[in-house]
PDB file of C-alpha atoms in Angstrom:
ATOM      1  CA  UNK A   1      11.280 -31.491 -53.268  1.00  0.00           C
ATOM      2  CA  UNK A   2      13.166 -34.403 -51.709  1.00  0.00           C
ATOM      3  CA  UNK A   3      12.415 -35.449 -48.159  1.00  0.00           C
ATOM      4  CA  UNK A   4      14.305 -33.183 -45.770  1.00  0.00           C
ATOM      5  CA  UNK A   5      14.768 -30.343 -48.265  1.00  0.00           C
ATOM      6  CA  UNK A   6      13.941 -27.002 -46.690  1.00  0.00           C
ATOM      7  CA  UNK A   7      13.235 -28.526 -43.280  1.00  0.00           C
ATOM      8  CA  UNK A   8      15.446 -27.615 -40.355  1.00  0.00           C
ATOM      9  CA  UNK A   9      15.848 -30.453 -37.871  1.00  0.00           C
ATOM     10  CA  UNK A  10      19.379 -29.616 -36.741  1.00  0.00           C
ATOM     11  CA  UNK A  11      20.747 -26.390 -35.465  1.00  0.00           C
ATOM     12  CA  UNK A  12      23.247 -24.594 -33.309  1.00  0.00           C
ATOM     13  CA  UNK A  13      22.047 -22.787 -30.214  1.00  0.00           C
ATOM     14  CA  UNK A  14      23.932 -19.700 -29.092  1.00  0.00           C
ATOM     15  CA  UNK A  15      23.014 -18.781 -25.536  1.00  0.00           C
ATOM     16  CA  UNK A  16      24.306 -15.606 -23.895  1.00  0.00           C
ATOM     17  CA  UNK A  17      24.476 -15.517 -20.108  1.00  0.00           C
ATOM     18  CA  UNK A  18      22.287 -13.328 -17.897  1.00  0.00           C
ATOM     19  CA  UNK A  19      24.650 -10.345 -18.184  1.00  0.00           C
ATOM     20  CA  UNK A  20      23.743  -9.942 -21.863  1.00  0.00           C
ATOM     21  CA  UNK A  21      21.533  -7.060 -22.895  1.00  0.00           C
ATOM     22  CA  UNK A  22      18.967  -7.044 -25.671  1.00  0.00           C
ATOM     23  CA  UNK A  23      21.448  -5.038 -27.734  1.00  0.00           C
ATOM     24  CA  UNK A  24      24.087  -7.771 -27.228  1.00  0.00           C
ATOM     25  CA  UNK A  25      21.733 -10.354 -28.697  1.00  0.00           C
ATOM     26  CA  UNK A  26      20.900  -8.172 -31.693  1.00  0.00           C
ATOM     27  CA  UNK A  27      24.537  -7.220 -32.238  1.00  0.00           C
ATOM     28  CA  UNK A  28      25.697 -10.844 -32.145  1.00  0.00           C
ATOM     29  CA  UNK A  29      22.972 -11.890 -34.575  1.00  0.00           C
ATOM     30  CA  UNK A  30      23.983  -9.149 -37.017  1.00  0.00           C
ATOM     31  CA  UNK A  31      27.648 -10.119 -36.581  1.00  0.00           C
ATOM     32  CA  UNK A  32      26.826 -13.732 -37.466  1.00  0.00           C
ATOM     33  CA  UNK A  33      24.783 -12.653 -40.493  1.00  0.00           C
ATOM     34  CA  UNK A  34      27.780 -10.707 -41.830  1.00  0.00           C
ATOM     35  CA  UNK A  35      30.360 -13.466 -41.305  1.00  0.00           C
ATOM     36  CA  UNK A  36      31.356 -14.511 -44.823  1.00  0.00           C
ATOM     37  CA  UNK A  37      31.057 -18.324 -44.488  1.00  0.00           C
ATOM     38  CA  UNK A  38      27.696 -18.029 -42.718  1.00  0.00           C
ATOM     39  CA  UNK A  39      26.427 -15.370 -45.124  1.00  0.00           C
ATOM     40  CA  UNK A  40      27.363 -17.564 -48.100  1.00  0.00           C
ATOM     41  CA  UNK A  41      25.526 -20.555 -46.639  1.00  0.00           C
ATOM     42  CA  UNK A  42      22.482 -18.404 -45.838  1.00  0.00           C
ATOM     43  CA  UNK A  43      22.399 -17.066 -49.409  1.00  0.00           C
ATOM     44  CA  UNK A  44      22.623 -20.656 -50.704  1.00  0.00           C
ATOM     45  CA  UNK A  45      19.644 -21.589 -48.523  1.00  0.00           C
ATOM     46  CA  UNK A  46      21.636 -23.942 -46.275  1.00  0.00           C
ATOM     47  CA  UNK A  47      20.997 -22.050 -43.039  1.00  0.00           C
ATOM     48  CA  UNK A  48      18.877 -19.452 -41.305  1.00  0.00           C
ATOM     49  CA  UNK A  49      19.811 -17.331 -38.281  1.00  0.00           C
ATOM     50  CA  UNK A  50      16.934 -16.584 -35.913  1.00  0.00           C
ATOM     51  CA  UNK A  51      16.286 -15.220 -32.450  1.00  0.00           C
ATOM     52  CA  UNK A  52      14.016 -17.435 -30.388  1.00  0.00           C
ATOM     53  CA  UNK A  53      12.662 -17.329 -26.850  1.00  0.00           C
ATOM     54  CA  UNK A  54      14.930 -19.235 -24.476  1.00  0.00           C
ATOM     55  CA  UNK A  55      13.719 -22.779 -23.757  1.00  0.00           C
ATOM     56  CA  UNK A  56      14.905 -25.762 -21.786  1.00  0.00           C
ATOM     57  CA  UNK A  57      15.674 -29.141 -23.369  1.00  0.00           C
ATOM     58  CA  UNK A  58      11.969 -30.037 -23.571  1.00  0.00           C
ATOM     59  CA  UNK A  59      11.091 -26.817 -25.396  1.00  0.00           C
ATOM     60  CA  UNK A  60       9.445 -25.173 -22.381  1.00  0.00           C
ATOM     61  CA  UNK A  61       9.998 -21.382 -22.286  1.00  0.00           C
ATOM     62  CA  UNK A  62      12.560 -20.215 -19.703  1.00  0.00           C
ATOM     63  CA  UNK A  63      11.882 -16.650 -18.595  1.00  0.00           C
ATOM     64  CA  UNK A  64      12.452 -13.620 -20.756  1.00  0.00           C
ATOM     65  CA  UNK A  65      15.785 -14.499 -22.377  1.00  0.00           C
ATOM     66  CA  UNK A  66      16.435 -15.033 -26.050  1.00  0.00           C
ATOM     67  CA  UNK A  67      18.730 -17.459 -27.834  1.00  0.00           C
ATOM     68  CA  UNK A  68      20.136 -17.190 -31.306  1.00  0.00           C
ATOM     69  CA  UNK A  69      19.600 -20.355 -33.318  1.00  0.00           C
ATOM     70  CA  UNK A  70      21.420 -21.173 -36.533  1.00  0.00           C
ATOM     71  CA  UNK A  71      19.078 -23.546 -38.352  1.00  0.00           C
ATOM     72  CA  UNK A  72      20.688 -26.023 -40.732  1.00  0.00           C
ATOM     73  CA  UNK A  73      18.310 -26.500 -43.640  1.00  0.00           C
ATOM     74  CA  UNK A  74      18.118 -29.226 -46.246  1.00  0.00           C
ATOM     75  CA  UNK A  75      19.035 -32.801 -46.889  1.00  0.00           C
ATOM     76  CA  UNK A  76      22.781 -32.180 -46.485  1.00  0.00           C
ATOM     77  CA  UNK A  77      22.455 -30.810 -42.947  1.00  0.00           C
ATOM     78  CA  UNK A  78      24.404 -33.623 -41.324  1.00  0.00           C
ATOM     79  CA  UNK A  79      27.332 -33.167 -43.675  1.00  0.00           C
ATOM     80  CA  UNK A  80      27.839 -29.500 -42.803  1.00  0.00           C
ATOM     81  CA  UNK A  81      26.896 -29.565 -39.101  1.00  0.00           C
ATOM     82  CA  UNK A  82      30.419 -30.042 -37.662  1.00  0.00           C
ATOM     83  CA  UNK A  83      32.017 -27.519 -40.006  1.00  0.00           C
ATOM     84  CA  UNK A  84      29.263 -25.025 -39.311  1.00  0.00           C
ATOM     85  CA  UNK A  85      29.623 -25.474 -35.540  1.00  0.00           C
ATOM     86  CA  UNK A  86      33.325 -24.563 -35.819  1.00  0.00           C
ATOM     87  CA  UNK A  87      32.513 -21.510 -37.969  1.00  0.00           C
ATOM     88  CA  UNK A  88      29.887 -20.302 -35.482  1.00  0.00           C
ATOM     89  CA  UNK A  89      32.269 -20.760 -32.525  1.00  0.00           C
ATOM     90  CA  UNK A  90      34.957 -18.713 -34.320  1.00  0.00           C
ATOM     91  CA  UNK A  91      32.448 -15.988 -35.198  1.00  0.00           C
ATOM     92  CA  UNK A  92      31.186 -15.784 -31.599  1.00  0.00           C
ATOM     93  CA  UNK A  93      34.766 -15.579 -30.306  1.00  0.00           C
ATOM     94  CA  UNK A  94      35.508 -12.737 -32.748  1.00  0.00           C
ATOM     95  CA  UNK A  95      32.323 -10.908 -31.688  1.00  0.00           C
ATOM     96  CA  UNK A  96      33.279 -11.179 -28.004  1.00  0.00           C
ATOM     97  CA  UNK A  97      36.767  -9.768 -28.746  1.00  0.00           C
ATOM     98  CA  UNK A  98      35.229  -6.896 -30.714  1.00  0.00           C
ATOM     99  CA  UNK A  99      32.628  -6.265 -27.992  1.00  0.00           C
ATOM    100  CA  UNK A 100      35.433  -6.091 -25.407  1.00  0.00           C
ATOM    101  CA  UNK A 101      37.241  -3.480 -27.540  1.00  0.00           C
ATOM    102  CA  UNK A 102      34.290  -1.206 -28.301  1.00  0.00           C
ATOM    103  CA  UNK A 103      32.164  -1.286 -25.123  1.00  0.00           C
ATOM    104  CA  UNK A 104      32.794  -0.900 -21.429  1.00  0.00           C
ATOM    105  CA  UNK A 105      32.576  -3.978 -19.265  1.00  0.00           C
ATOM    106  CA  UNK A 106      33.215  -7.600 -19.996  1.00  0.00           C
ATOM    107  CA  UNK A 107      31.234  -9.196 -22.815  1.00  0.00           C
ATOM    108  CA  UNK A 108      28.692 -11.817 -21.793  1.00  0.00           C
ATOM    109  CA  UNK A 109      29.730 -15.432 -21.655  1.00  0.00           C
ATOM    110  CA  UNK A 110      28.367 -17.369 -24.600  1.00  0.00           C
ATOM    111  CA  UNK A 111      27.553 -21.052 -24.984  1.00  0.00           C
ATOM    112  CA  UNK A 112      27.518 -22.582 -28.454  1.00  0.00           C
ATOM    113  CA  UNK A 113      26.115 -26.084 -28.808  1.00  0.00           C
ATOM    114  CA  UNK A 114      24.476 -28.300 -31.408  1.00  0.00           C
ATOM    115  CA  UNK A 115      20.780 -28.906 -30.912  1.00  0.00           C
ATOM    116  CA  UNK A 116      18.474 -31.434 -32.548  1.00  0.00           C
ATOM    117  CA  UNK A 117      15.256 -29.494 -33.091  1.00  0.00           C
ATOM    118  CA  UNK A 118      13.195 -32.710 -33.260  1.00  0.00           C
ATOM    119  CA  UNK A 119      14.096 -33.456 -29.627  1.00  0.00           C
ATOM    120  CA  UNK A 120      12.553 -30.221 -28.293  1.00  0.00           C
TER     121      UNK A 120
END
């Protein structure tokens, strides 16, 4: 295995605001897993979608919240990071629109940002 293969050092953090419920987090994760471009990359072994305890920039846990992290795996992580960030942002936007249509109340605000996992 070449250096960097199978190791996630880059990712995309998806953080829902404090109005989000546990079911919102699970529903958004499932939505992301079903999005065709993300599903294809996951099946190819290029990414993993995980729920993780919320942390600050240093990696210290922050309360009870959860984040969704899309881990970019493999030596080609840098090459797909920008494209993947755009795909995740589109998927989150589509989930929020769907959530607005099928549930009462406004959907939670969502932040989507790249994160270097080695810096935490």
